[in-house]
Structures are given as structure tokens and as C-alpha cells.
Amino acid sequence: MKRPPKRREPAKTSHTHATPFGLTLSFGWVLAFALGCTASIEGNPSGATGGSPPPGTSSSAGAQSAGQGQGAMSPGGTAGQGPTGAGGTGQGAASSGGTSQAGTGEPGDDPYAIPASAPAAVLVPTARVARLSRQQWSNAVRDLLKVTDISDIDSSVTGDALVGFDNEADDLYVTEQLRQELADAAEKLADKVTGDATALARLVPSNAPSDAAGRARAFITGFGQRAFRRPLTDAEVTTHLGLFNQGPTLYPGVDAFSAGASLVIQAMLQSPYFLYRTELGTAAAGATEVPLDDWEVAAKLAFSITNTMPDDALFAAAAAGQLHDKTGVATQAKRLLDGPIGTSGLRNYNLQVYRLGTYDGITRDPTVFPDFTPNSPAAMKEEVLEFIDWVFSQGRGIKDFYTTPVGFVNSLLAPVYGVSGNFSSDPLTLSKVDLDPTERSGLLTQAGFLSSYISVGNEPDIIHRGVFIATRLLCKTLPPPDPAAVAKGLVDTPNLTNRERVEATTGIGTCGQSCHATLFNPLGYAFENYDAIGEYRTMDQGKPVDAADSYEFDGQRQSFKNGIELSALLAAAKETHACYVQNMLSYLQGRQLADEQQTTVDYYARLSRAGMVSLHDLELEIVTSDAFLNRLP
């Protein structure tokens, strides 16, 4: 469709903490939308999607390099950027300078006792206008336009360079570059749909009147409600009708309905009410908390659970006023969680927590590792996601991440695990298999984690395996390296085992003794039974592998002989559960938690450690909580 001449762009507002209220729409060729409709909010876990760096990194694109991504809590228990640890006021597993201490902050308290009831909900200042993440925008566009593939257009919109989770409201705004890319994408997407009569017909309500004026109004109200995720006001309908009616003038020779629909689609795709998820309901006089209205709840549920806009059933529930109470919300939340895309949000979350985007950059010398192929990393990433999906669907909990000898393999991964059978060669077509429990036990014995890091001499990278566990699974903040150790590196010394090389450089008696030897090297030693692609081994340089050491969990030092035993200790440590719970709370709420919310983290960490809440029910509890469904005035 031939485009009309571009009009002068409207003046732009600051994108930093701009006031989100009183948004007005000015329709011309390009809708003037706010470049920064972000309200003040405390906390910020935002991050990267797909192959972008996961939480704890700061990079514009690409895979995260080894040793980066150490997002966790800042000293003293105050939550920092990226995946965060439990701490704050002494509730849960507090982290300070790499140490951990379990408990509730009261002398004599049993750190593992289960409270009689859940703590009261704590409301904190939150963003009332939150820009969709890059992936949420893509998913929402796809579902709004009812198309299956927008990759030809989607690829022209850059991602966000963020620290932490990708949906952190406080760090998401529209730069000038992104504004232009979204404007161009809106035009192309409108052309894509309106240039196809069948595709356009899918966007017109089935009960739309046959006359031109009635059909236009029905299209605007129906499409607009889905785009803005709430009913349009009368003024908005009138404004969009005026824009629609300009279609024949701006697109002479084009079918009038298609031309008008194109203008409306372009405008709505650039509206702040599409690009941002809003919580703008009016507070009652003197109210201390404001319940989100049905439409706001529907949008928050959908983007948190499915990482996209509400589906038809959720829209219908909002229209019927069924999301006023926890019962109605729970019904819809459970339907979404149990549905075909119920793990979409969970996958996006775990992709970032476990830095799965970096798997795309894993390479190995095929002459040294004949069982590794260029497609192996894709299969490794998919295995992690399918494993966690399985834990979720089976009603299992966080403990099972580290104790279950189950794998998902294809013909590329089967040799790594020593599994025989007839498997697909497709990296995304995996089969569930039982693995040898003396060699495998959950996530940390899967090929993906074990292949993530490689050291000199094609050996496993003990140090960064340990750093990953300390920062990503235990949410510890590691102190900066000793300046005297910065220039030092491992040397591929003949006849020394991999562990001996690391101990000689960073172990006890070296400048790395206070950090490496206590905070993360022992965690890496535990997995010396696995080479740099995750194949099991018992010998190194002709010597038996030594994978034994000790580590402090919940304030108590405990010994282990290998990765299986360490995984069991991780599963039993409240720190591990608190770390995952806090990160999940942060992701689902689209912001980092405030210190006052650590009592909630501690509560669910205790339940999870005791096996009293499954991964499925943990997510359900969070999205039906008062803290999720209400805001401060």
C-alpha cells in the first residue's frame, strides 16, 4: 500500500521517570505517544530475552562471557539488580559479601519451621505504567493481529540492553531509535494484515453490521478493546473513527475499509495503551490500597503467566466482572497455568535465571569432543526448559531441580549421557529418559550447565561453574577480586589434574584463598566428574577425580563427595529455595522486591524446602496474592 507523506514528528518527552498520568492521544500519521511513561518504582530486576544476556549482566547483545552475570544481593541484604537473594531484614537467607545465614532474625528460631499462616501482604510503590518488554511486545503483536509469523518485521526492532529481568518496568522506556523502529514496524504490520483480505477479516467481529459505518465502528471497538486491553472510551472511538475516515484520502485507489483499518492499526500499535501495561484506576477517597480493576488484573495475569496479551477467555472474564476477587482470579490463573502456553512465562523466566541464552555461544573442538555438534547447544537449552516444564506439570517443586535423575535427550545428547535408543536428531524434539542416579541428579548434572564454561586445555572451568552456583542458585554477592589476582591465569601445566591447577593458582595459601577457596571453588570442584561437554569421567591425567569438599549452607558447613551429594545439599538448603522464590516474585511482579517483602520470600522458601508447595502452586499463590492484585494509591 503506498504510504502518504510523513508528517513532522511530535515533540518528545523525557524518558526518565516521566509522569504517566493524563495521557492524551494525538492522531496524525504517527500517533504521538509518551517516550517514558514510567512512574517511580522501588526495585529493578530487568533482563534480556532469547539469546541476550540474562539477569546480572549489562550488555547490548550477544552471549554473556564466562564469569559475568553475577547479579545478586548487595551487601547487607539489600536487593540489588538481577536475580536477587533473600535477605533484607534478616528474613530468609541473607547474603552479605558472599556469606549466608538462615533464620528469621530472632535468636533461637528454627530456620526451617513452618509458620502457622502466611505473612500479611506488603504493598510497595510500583510502576503504574509499565512498558511491555521486547518479547511481550512481539508476542502481543502476533496475538493481537492473529498471525502466526511476524519474524520478517519483528527482526527489525532491536532488543533492550538491560540488567536483570526483561520485564522490569523501571528500566523499560522508549528511546528515539526504538520509537522509530516501532513506527516503521506498525506500518509494515498494518500493511501485512490489511493487504490480506482473510487476515483482515479475522480482526472484524463476527457480528459486525454490514453497513460501512457500522462495520468501521465494530472494528474499532473490537480491535481497540484487544489492543488497549480494556474497552475504549467514547472519545477514543470518535477519534479513531475520524482517523479511519481519512483512509480513502490518504490511500486513494485502495479499498476504503482496508485503508481506514490500516490507519487505525498503525495508530493503536503505537499508542501508549498498547505499548504499556497500565494501572490507572481511580482510588477511593482515603483508601490505603487500590484493587486493580478487572481489565488491569487480566492484563497483569496474562503478561506474567503467558508473556503475552490476554486471550479471549480472560477478556470475557474481565468484561463479566469475574476478576474482582481471588476466587475468580484463581480460576483464570489456573486455567492459564494448566493451558498449552501456561509455561511460556516460566520459560522466559528460567531462560534468564539460568542464563540459557548464552548456550547459543557454546563451541567445542570436534576432534577433542566428537560427541559435540553445532546443534548440541540448542538441544541443551531445550533440555533445561523441558525438564523444568516437566517439574511444573508433574506438581513437583524446586527440590526436584537438583535431585531428579531425569533427562530429555535426542540423538545429539544421548551419547553424552551414555543413553541408547532411537531418538530424533531435531534439537527441539527431545524424549524423556531416566538417567543413572549415581551419575546424574537434575539441572547441575545436565550437559547445558556443564558445557557452559571451558578452561585452558579443554578442561572444565571449575571457577565459573562455582560462580554460577553461588550467584545464580544461592544469590550470593561476591566481592571484587583481589587486585593481585586479576592478572593471574591458569596455566596448562602437564601432569596436573584440572583441580590441582586451580588449587595451585587460587586455592588455600594463594591470594585467592579468602574468596575462591571459600565462596565458589568448592562448588565447582563438586562437578569434576564431568568434562567440558558434560560426559561423565572418573579419571583426570591418570589420577582418580577428586570432587570432594565442603561448603556453608544456611550457616552450617557441610561436606560432599561429588556433584550428586552437593545437589542434594542445595535441594535441602533454604538459601536455594529463597533465591528462586525471590527471583520468581520479582519476575511475576515486574520489579525487584523491597526489603519489607522478604518475610514473604522466607515464608515460601520454608514451604518449598519442606516440599509443601509445588512450582505450579507457588506461581499460582503469587499471582492470586493481595500484593499482586492491589497497589498503593
XYZ file of C-alpha atoms in Angstrom:
633
model
C 0.000 0.000 0.000
C 1.506 3.348 -0.980
C 2.127 5.446 2.090
C 1.112 9.123 2.452
C 3.897 11.634 3.088
C 5.456 11.524 6.555
C 4.350 14.308 8.837
C 6.555 16.193 11.224
C 7.087 14.158 14.356
C 5.704 15.481 17.623
C 7.895 16.836 20.361
C 9.317 14.150 22.591
C 9.228 13.940 26.362
C 11.940 12.777 28.691
C 12.069 9.041 29.159
C 13.292 9.093 32.746
C 10.586 8.830 35.419
C 8.100 10.875 33.407
C 4.700 11.337 34.967
C 2.370 8.734 33.418
C -0.932 10.398 34.169
C -3.089 12.467 31.868
C -2.011 10.658 28.714
C -3.552 12.237 25.641
C -3.661 10.817 22.133
C -2.969 12.961 19.106
C -3.636 11.125 15.879
C -1.937 12.173 12.653
C 0.104 9.879 10.512
C 2.062 8.689 13.509
C 0.405 8.606 16.921
C 2.254 10.771 19.397
C 2.990 8.518 22.313
C 4.913 9.096 25.520
C 8.578 8.138 25.327
C 8.729 7.477 29.033
C 5.512 6.686 30.833
C 7.316 5.128 33.764
C 6.286 6.045 37.270
C 8.609 5.840 40.224
C 9.110 2.282 41.423
C 11.337 0.668 44.000
C 13.466 -2.253 42.842
C 14.562 -3.375 39.416
C 15.176 -6.876 38.075
C 15.027 -6.486 34.308
C 16.789 -8.584 31.756
C 17.315 -9.883 28.294
C 15.333 -12.261 26.164
C 16.274 -15.097 23.870
C 19.998 -15.145 23.328
C 20.542 -11.845 25.100
C 22.410 -11.650 28.386
C 20.422 -12.907 31.371
C 19.895 -11.111 34.682
C 23.006 -9.778 36.308
C 24.647 -8.681 33.066
C 24.935 -5.380 31.306
C 25.419 -5.859 27.605
C 23.711 -4.728 24.443
C 23.535 -8.076 22.717
C 25.050 -11.494 22.341
C 26.015 -14.213 24.747
C 27.341 -13.480 28.166
C 31.020 -14.193 28.656
C 32.174 -16.577 31.328
C 32.320 -15.074 34.758
C 29.795 -12.338 34.086
C 26.181 -12.337 35.218
C 26.875 -12.194 38.920
C 23.601 -10.437 39.759
C 22.548 -10.993 43.331
C 22.004 -9.153 46.564
C 24.078 -6.218 47.571
C 25.939 -6.404 50.906
C 23.776 -6.180 53.979
C 20.820 -7.915 52.393
C 19.538 -5.018 50.296
C 18.300 -6.293 46.984
C 20.479 -5.394 44.022
C 19.872 -5.714 40.303
C 19.455 -9.045 38.579
C 18.347 -12.297 40.230
C 18.381 -11.483 43.895
C 18.855 -13.306 47.145
C 16.650 -13.402 50.162
C 17.763 -11.154 52.958
C 16.867 -7.585 53.735
C 15.655 -7.520 57.297
C 17.111 -10.854 58.306
C 14.206 -12.848 56.952
C 15.274 -15.819 54.881
C 18.785 -16.450 53.643
C 20.599 -13.162 53.873
C 23.676 -12.615 51.764
C 26.452 -10.162 52.549
C 29.833 -10.295 50.914
C 29.399 -13.911 49.982
C 28.283 -15.286 53.329
C 24.852 -16.667 54.140
C 22.875 -17.075 57.292
C 19.474 -18.637 57.596
C 16.803 -17.676 60.071
C 14.119 -15.157 60.817
C 16.313 -12.725 62.672
C 15.123 -13.904 66.127
C 17.527 -15.795 68.457
C 16.657 -19.412 68.841
C 14.290 -19.543 65.914
C 14.223 -22.754 63.915
C 15.238 -21.596 60.419
C 13.167 -24.366 58.861
C 9.980 -24.210 60.959
C 6.762 -23.636 59.028
C 4.787 -20.564 60.181
C 1.181 -21.134 61.133
C -0.014 -18.695 58.483
C 1.253 -16.638 55.584
C 2.584 -13.173 56.389
C 0.400 -10.167 55.652
C 0.753 -8.717 52.172
C 3.071 -5.748 51.886
C 2.304 -3.145 49.231
C 5.160 -1.009 47.936
C 5.310 1.750 45.316
C 5.095 0.252 41.841
C 5.075 1.413 38.251
C 1.534 2.254 37.188
C 2.556 2.477 33.539
C 4.959 -0.303 32.561
C 6.289 -0.677 29.042
C 5.972 -4.135 27.544
C 9.245 -5.991 27.306
C 10.669 -6.616 23.865
C 9.372 -10.183 23.847
C 5.998 -9.243 25.296
C 5.598 -6.669 22.521
C 6.381 -9.272 19.874
C 4.031 -11.850 21.373
C 1.249 -9.299 21.866
C 1.528 -8.027 18.278
C 1.348 -11.566 16.965
C -1.708 -12.426 19.042
C -3.456 -9.091 18.549
C -3.173 -9.349 14.774
C -3.962 -13.090 14.854
C -1.000 -14.041 12.697
C 1.471 -16.837 13.263
C 4.681 -15.317 11.955
C 5.908 -11.729 12.093
C 9.624 -12.569 12.017
C 10.185 -10.588 8.831
C 9.103 -7.413 10.653
C 9.931 -8.363 14.223
C 13.634 -8.731 13.409
C 13.920 -5.020 12.620
C 13.043 -3.991 16.208
C 16.060 -4.061 18.493
C 16.047 -5.601 21.935
C 16.659 -3.933 25.272
C 20.113 -3.760 26.872
C 19.130 -4.232 30.499
C 20.427 -5.510 33.807
C 18.238 -8.192 35.350
C 14.864 -9.452 34.154
C 13.463 -8.327 30.825
C 10.140 -7.104 32.253
C 11.500 -4.686 34.863
C 9.222 -1.674 34.499
C 11.601 0.911 35.812
C 14.221 0.215 33.160
C 11.910 -0.048 30.151
C 11.297 3.109 28.172
C 11.162 4.139 24.527
C 14.343 5.582 23.081
C 14.310 7.612 19.882
C 15.704 4.643 17.983
C 13.049 2.312 19.359
C 10.314 4.872 18.668
C 11.245 4.968 15.010
C 11.540 1.188 14.798
C 8.113 0.738 16.378
C 6.607 3.293 13.999
C 8.099 1.517 10.979
C 7.015 -1.864 12.313
C 3.455 -0.588 12.874
C 3.183 0.497 9.233
C 4.554 -2.803 7.934
C 2.345 -4.854 10.247
C -0.739 -2.911 9.174
C 0.177 -3.483 5.530
C 0.710 -7.176 6.210
C -2.780 -7.603 7.653
C -4.814 -5.200 5.526
C -3.172 -6.481 2.362
C -4.652 -9.905 3.045
C -8.472 -9.968 2.990
C -8.608 -13.180 5.027
C -6.245 -11.827 7.687
C -8.180 -8.552 7.945
C -11.494 -10.379 8.216
C -10.192 -12.177 11.333
C -9.954 -8.804 13.075
C -13.553 -7.786 12.386
C -16.123 -9.033 14.951
C -18.300 -11.780 13.521
C -21.445 -9.880 14.495
C -20.342 -6.595 12.896
C -23.063 -4.736 10.927
C -22.880 -4.934 7.159
C -23.118 -1.181 6.523
C -19.810 0.682 6.168
C -20.205 2.966 9.182
C -21.376 0.175 11.480
C -18.636 -2.156 10.327
C -15.975 0.505 10.928
C -17.242 1.194 14.448
C -17.414 -2.527 15.250
C -13.848 -2.997 14.027
C -12.558 -0.074 16.091
C -14.320 -1.083 19.303
C -13.456 -4.775 18.940
C -9.857 -4.395 17.847
C -9.343 -1.458 20.188
C -10.513 -3.379 23.237
C -7.996 -6.113 22.495
C -5.198 -3.650 21.681
C -5.699 -1.448 24.754
C -6.732 -4.421 26.881
C -9.813 -2.533 28.075
C -12.937 -1.022 26.446
C -12.343 2.187 24.521
C -13.904 5.375 25.837
C -16.463 7.173 23.671
C -13.871 9.859 22.948
C -11.349 7.256 21.794
C -13.905 5.637 19.494
C -14.743 9.015 17.977
C -11.068 9.896 17.496
C -10.296 6.601 15.811
C -13.385 6.855 13.598
C -12.086 10.214 12.408
C -8.748 8.621 11.612
C -10.437 5.668 9.913
C -12.412 8.005 7.653
C -9.193 9.595 6.391
C -8.235 6.296 4.799
C -9.667 6.900 1.289
C -7.971 10.315 1.134
C -4.576 9.105 2.306
C -4.730 5.880 0.315
C -6.516 6.765 -2.962
C -7.462 3.768 -5.032
C -7.383 1.378 -2.062
C -10.486 -0.288 -0.654
C -11.936 2.195 1.853
C -12.265 -0.289 4.703
C -8.730 -1.633 4.255
C -7.316 1.898 4.088
C -9.132 3.014 7.231
C -8.265 -0.174 9.100
C -4.596 0.306 8.210
C -4.531 3.770 9.782
C -6.278 2.542 12.935
C -3.949 -0.450 13.322
C -0.889 1.754 12.904
C -2.168 4.239 15.470
C -3.119 1.629 18.043
C 0.158 -0.251 17.722
C 1.936 2.997 18.609
C -0.419 4.010 21.396
C 0.901 4.079 24.972
C -2.152 1.998 25.862
C -0.763 -0.826 23.720
C 2.938 -0.335 24.414
C 2.399 -0.012 28.157
C 0.513 -2.088 30.702
C -1.352 0.409 32.842
C -2.792 0.530 36.373
C -4.680 3.831 36.276
C -7.909 3.010 38.092
C -9.249 5.721 40.368
C -8.588 5.344 44.092
C -11.402 5.899 46.550
C -11.005 8.874 48.881
C -8.882 7.927 51.874
C -8.039 4.470 50.534
C -4.794 2.883 51.723
C -4.786 0.372 48.865
C -6.374 0.222 45.438
C -7.623 -3.063 43.944
C -6.715 -3.417 40.293
C -9.820 -3.397 38.122
C -10.851 -6.453 36.110
C -9.099 -5.332 32.927
C -5.904 -4.489 34.782
C -5.925 -7.863 36.500
C -6.486 -9.631 33.184
C -3.510 -7.889 31.577
C -1.222 -8.436 34.561
C -2.147 -12.115 34.787
C -1.641 -12.697 31.081
C 1.717 -10.993 30.761
C 3.029 -12.578 33.970
C 1.941 -16.130 33.217
C 1.934 -16.357 29.419
C 4.203 -13.438 28.475
C 1.593 -12.115 26.062
C -1.760 -10.319 25.992
C -4.953 -11.803 27.488
C -6.735 -14.476 25.477
C -10.441 -14.361 24.625
C -11.499 -16.238 27.774
C -9.602 -13.832 30.013
C -11.065 -10.834 28.214
C -14.520 -12.353 28.659
C -13.919 -12.836 32.387
C -12.853 -9.197 32.717
C -15.902 -7.990 30.777
C -18.164 -10.072 33.027
C -16.601 -8.632 36.193
C -15.276 -12.028 37.307
C -11.822 -10.810 38.393
C -12.914 -8.817 41.446
C -11.984 -11.488 43.965
C -9.374 -14.167 44.474
C -11.729 -16.973 43.526
C -12.355 -15.595 40.072
C -8.692 -14.691 39.623
C -7.601 -18.153 40.752
C -9.964 -19.793 38.260
C -8.438 -17.857 35.377
C -4.871 -18.130 36.638
C -5.162 -21.896 36.998
C -6.680 -22.138 33.516
C -3.727 -20.226 32.088
C -1.140 -22.189 34.063
C -2.647 -25.514 33.020
C -3.162 -24.481 29.397
C -0.959 -25.054 26.348
C 1.056 -21.857 26.912
C 0.946 -21.944 30.696
C 4.708 -22.351 30.950
C 5.545 -19.563 28.490
C 6.221 -17.022 31.216
C 8.024 -19.623 33.324
C 10.236 -20.496 30.349
C 11.093 -16.850 29.785
C 11.936 -16.510 33.470
C 14.100 -19.638 33.588
C 15.802 -18.679 30.327
C 17.141 -15.649 32.169
C 17.760 -17.124 35.624
C 19.820 -19.992 34.228
C 21.423 -17.793 31.518
C 20.279 -20.175 28.780
C 20.749 -17.508 26.112
C 24.493 -17.959 26.475
C 24.212 -21.591 25.396
C 23.943 -20.337 21.829
C 27.604 -19.355 22.020
C 28.943 -22.718 23.207
C 31.531 -24.172 20.813
C 33.890 -27.128 21.113
C 36.705 -28.633 19.074
C 35.118 -31.668 17.364
C 38.436 -33.504 17.347
C 38.542 -33.296 21.153
C 34.798 -33.725 21.722
C 33.378 -35.897 18.919
C 30.006 -36.130 20.725
C 29.510 -32.368 20.408
C 27.866 -30.956 17.258
C 26.894 -27.410 16.195
C 23.271 -28.259 17.092
C 24.114 -29.565 20.550
C 23.719 -26.182 22.334
C 20.152 -25.769 21.058
C 19.300 -29.220 22.391
C 20.981 -28.407 25.723
C 18.887 -25.272 26.110
C 15.698 -27.112 25.224
C 16.509 -29.860 27.719
C 16.644 -27.399 30.613
C 13.339 -25.831 29.606
C 11.592 -29.174 29.088
C 12.949 -30.503 32.366
C 11.552 -27.530 34.305
C 8.285 -27.750 32.347
C 8.085 -31.377 33.449
C 8.737 -30.473 37.089
C 5.973 -27.875 36.786
C 3.431 -30.156 35.091
C 4.101 -33.054 37.476
C 3.317 -30.972 40.538
C 6.900 -31.176 41.742
C 8.924 -28.473 43.438
C 12.256 -26.683 43.494
C 13.911 -29.599 45.295
C 13.366 -31.722 42.209
C 15.531 -29.344 40.168
C 18.549 -30.804 41.947
C 17.570 -34.344 42.936
C 15.774 -35.912 39.972
C 17.823 -38.173 37.653
C 15.670 -37.414 34.617
C 16.876 -36.068 31.301
C 15.420 -35.033 27.971
C 17.535 -36.156 25.061
C 17.726 -36.522 21.310
C 20.348 -38.244 19.207
C 22.762 -35.381 19.933
C 22.542 -35.550 23.733
C 22.074 -39.303 24.211
C 25.800 -40.113 23.730
C 26.762 -37.510 26.328
C 24.620 -39.303 28.903
C 25.515 -42.789 27.703
C 21.889 -43.448 26.799
C 20.989 -45.796 23.971
C 17.809 -45.726 21.944
C 16.146 -44.403 18.825
C 15.989 -40.615 19.208
C 15.238 -37.710 16.910
C 18.085 -35.607 15.515
C 15.968 -32.443 15.785
C 17.457 -30.216 18.531
C 13.936 -29.310 19.686
C 12.470 -32.814 19.681
C 13.531 -34.462 22.914
C 12.448 -37.598 24.734
C 12.264 -38.051 28.496
C 14.704 -40.666 29.812
C 15.733 -41.949 33.217
C 19.426 -41.408 33.913
C 21.884 -43.246 36.135
C 21.259 -41.791 39.640
C 24.894 -42.394 40.587
C 25.956 -40.015 37.796
C 23.066 -37.599 37.237
C 20.873 -35.550 39.528
C 18.936 -32.695 37.993
C 19.966 -29.386 36.452
C 23.579 -29.228 37.557
C 24.430 -32.586 36.017
C 22.821 -31.739 32.692
C 25.003 -31.132 29.663
C 23.990 -27.485 29.313
C 25.333 -26.208 32.632
C 28.381 -28.458 32.428
C 29.200 -27.180 28.923
C 28.697 -23.524 29.752
C 32.272 -22.899 30.749
C 35.586 -24.197 29.441
C 39.085 -23.589 30.746
C 42.547 -23.895 29.248
C 43.467 -27.282 27.849
C 39.807 -28.037 27.007
C 39.148 -28.688 30.673
C 36.001 -27.762 32.611
C 36.066 -24.284 34.125
C 35.860 -25.066 37.832
C 35.882 -21.434 38.882
C 32.967 -20.231 36.791
C 30.907 -23.328 37.421
C 31.208 -22.396 41.084
C 30.480 -18.720 40.467
C 27.281 -19.662 38.629
C 26.022 -21.763 41.543
C 26.960 -19.142 44.134
C 25.380 -16.204 42.317
C 22.512 -17.772 40.363
C 21.313 -20.506 42.705
C 22.295 -19.121 46.117
C 22.034 -15.407 45.242
C 25.337 -14.511 46.845
C 27.143 -11.289 46.134
C 30.808 -11.947 45.522
C 33.390 -9.366 46.495
C 35.584 -7.860 43.771
C 38.731 -9.856 43.014
C 41.971 -9.110 44.806
C 43.987 -6.767 42.549
C 46.964 -9.085 42.964
C 44.956 -11.918 41.429
C 43.497 -10.081 38.455
C 46.460 -10.674 36.150
C 46.864 -14.309 37.141
C 45.504 -17.071 34.963
C 45.508 -20.849 34.944
C 48.380 -22.500 33.176
C 48.000 -25.770 31.315
C 50.619 -27.497 33.424
C 51.399 -31.057 32.287
C 50.551 -33.932 34.635
C 48.410 -31.773 36.938
C 44.735 -32.532 37.192
C 42.271 -29.755 36.474
C 41.610 -29.345 40.190
C 45.300 -29.266 41.044
C 45.853 -26.428 38.555
C 43.030 -24.398 40.091
C 44.182 -25.044 43.658
C 47.741 -24.035 42.787
C 46.523 -20.703 41.428
C 43.518 -19.764 43.600
C 43.362 -22.271 46.437
C 44.421 -22.239 50.070
C 47.731 -20.478 50.536
C 47.277 -18.259 47.468
C 45.962 -14.727 47.040
C 42.608 -16.298 46.149
C 42.268 -18.123 49.455
C 39.730 -15.775 51.052
C 37.411 -15.731 48.029
C 37.920 -18.568 45.565
C 38.756 -21.214 48.125
C 35.726 -20.487 50.274
C 32.992 -18.872 48.178
C 32.877 -20.719 44.882
C 35.792 -23.039 44.042
C 34.390 -25.851 46.246
C 31.086 -25.637 44.348
C 32.974 -26.117 41.091
C 35.137 -28.958 42.402
C 31.973 -30.984 43.019
C 31.440 -31.351 39.260
C 34.932 -32.524 38.285
C 33.387 -35.862 37.358
C 32.068 -34.159 34.205
C 34.209 -32.969 31.328
C 33.677 -29.778 29.307
C 30.617 -31.163 27.467
C 29.170 -32.968 30.481
C 30.346 -36.502 29.824
C 30.996 -38.459 32.988
C 34.576 -39.294 33.940
C 36.349 -40.883 36.889
C 39.957 -40.165 35.922
C 41.886 -36.998 35.098
C 45.533 -37.081 33.998
C 45.663 -40.716 35.063
C 44.526 -39.884 38.588
C 41.147 -40.506 40.226
C 38.923 -37.433 40.079
C 38.697 -35.602 43.395
C 35.273 -33.910 43.613
C 35.003 -33.732 47.408
C 34.951 -30.568 49.510
C 32.703 -28.658 51.910
C 30.572 -25.512 51.773
C 28.464 -23.426 54.118
C 24.703 -23.722 53.666
C 22.270 -21.879 55.922
C 25.149 -21.008 58.250
C 26.374 -24.597 58.594
C 29.432 -26.027 56.782
C 28.613 -29.357 55.173
C 30.762 -31.856 53.302
C 30.095 -33.584 49.988
C 31.898 -36.155 47.876
C 30.664 -35.166 44.423
C 28.073 -33.274 42.395
C 25.286 -35.658 43.350
C 25.819 -35.002 47.050
C 26.256 -31.264 46.514
C 22.999 -31.156 44.543
C 21.232 -32.849 47.472
C 22.651 -30.239 49.850
C 21.455 -27.456 47.560
C 17.991 -29.004 47.498
C 17.920 -29.066 51.305
C 19.242 -25.521 51.807
C 16.705 -22.790 52.461
C 19.041 -20.358 50.699
C 18.462 -22.176 47.420
C 14.699 -22.007 47.751
C 14.748 -18.381 48.915
C 16.851 -17.395 45.907
C 14.454 -18.993 43.440
C 11.355 -17.708 45.239
C 12.605 -14.136 45.342
C 13.530 -14.202 41.676
C 10.136 -15.640 40.756
C 8.336 -13.000 42.821
C 10.400 -10.285 41.159
C 9.738 -11.600 37.664
C 5.990 -12.123 38.112
C 5.539 -8.673 39.643
C 7.808 -6.998 37.077
C 10.010 -5.323 39.658
C 12.590 -6.052 42.288
C 11.263 -6.712 45.747
C 11.512 -4.229 48.560
C 13.146 -5.274 51.824
C 9.747 -5.370 53.556
C 8.708 -8.231 51.292
C 11.427 -10.597 52.496
C 9.029 -12.104 55.042
C 7.039 -13.412 52.066
C 10.190 -14.809 50.480
C 11.140 -16.516 53.725
C 7.667 -17.999 54.144
C 7.555 -19.585 50.704
C 11.190 -20.681 50.942
C 10.305 -22.631 54.078
C 7.288 -24.223 52.416
C 9.280 -25.081 49.313
C 12.147 -26.596 51.249
C 9.677 -28.744 53.196
C 8.079 -29.942 49.953
C 4.805 -28.231 50.874
C 4.377 -26.116 47.742
C 4.935 -27.189 44.159
C 6.381 -24.969 41.466
C 2.910 -24.762 39.890
C 1.220 -23.792 43.151
C 3.955 -21.337 44.067
C 3.261 -19.402 40.889
C -0.493 -19.660 41.478
C -0.087 -18.334 45.043
C 1.935 -15.343 43.847
C -0.457 -14.235 41.104
C -3.504 -14.517 43.367
C -1.933 -12.707 46.322
C -3.082 -9.352 47.663
C 0.312 -7.890 46.789
C -0.215 -8.855 43.138
C -3.839 -7.733 42.852
C -3.614 -4.387 44.651
C -1.496 -1.261 44.545
C -0.836 1.768 46.668
C -2.917 4.886 45.900
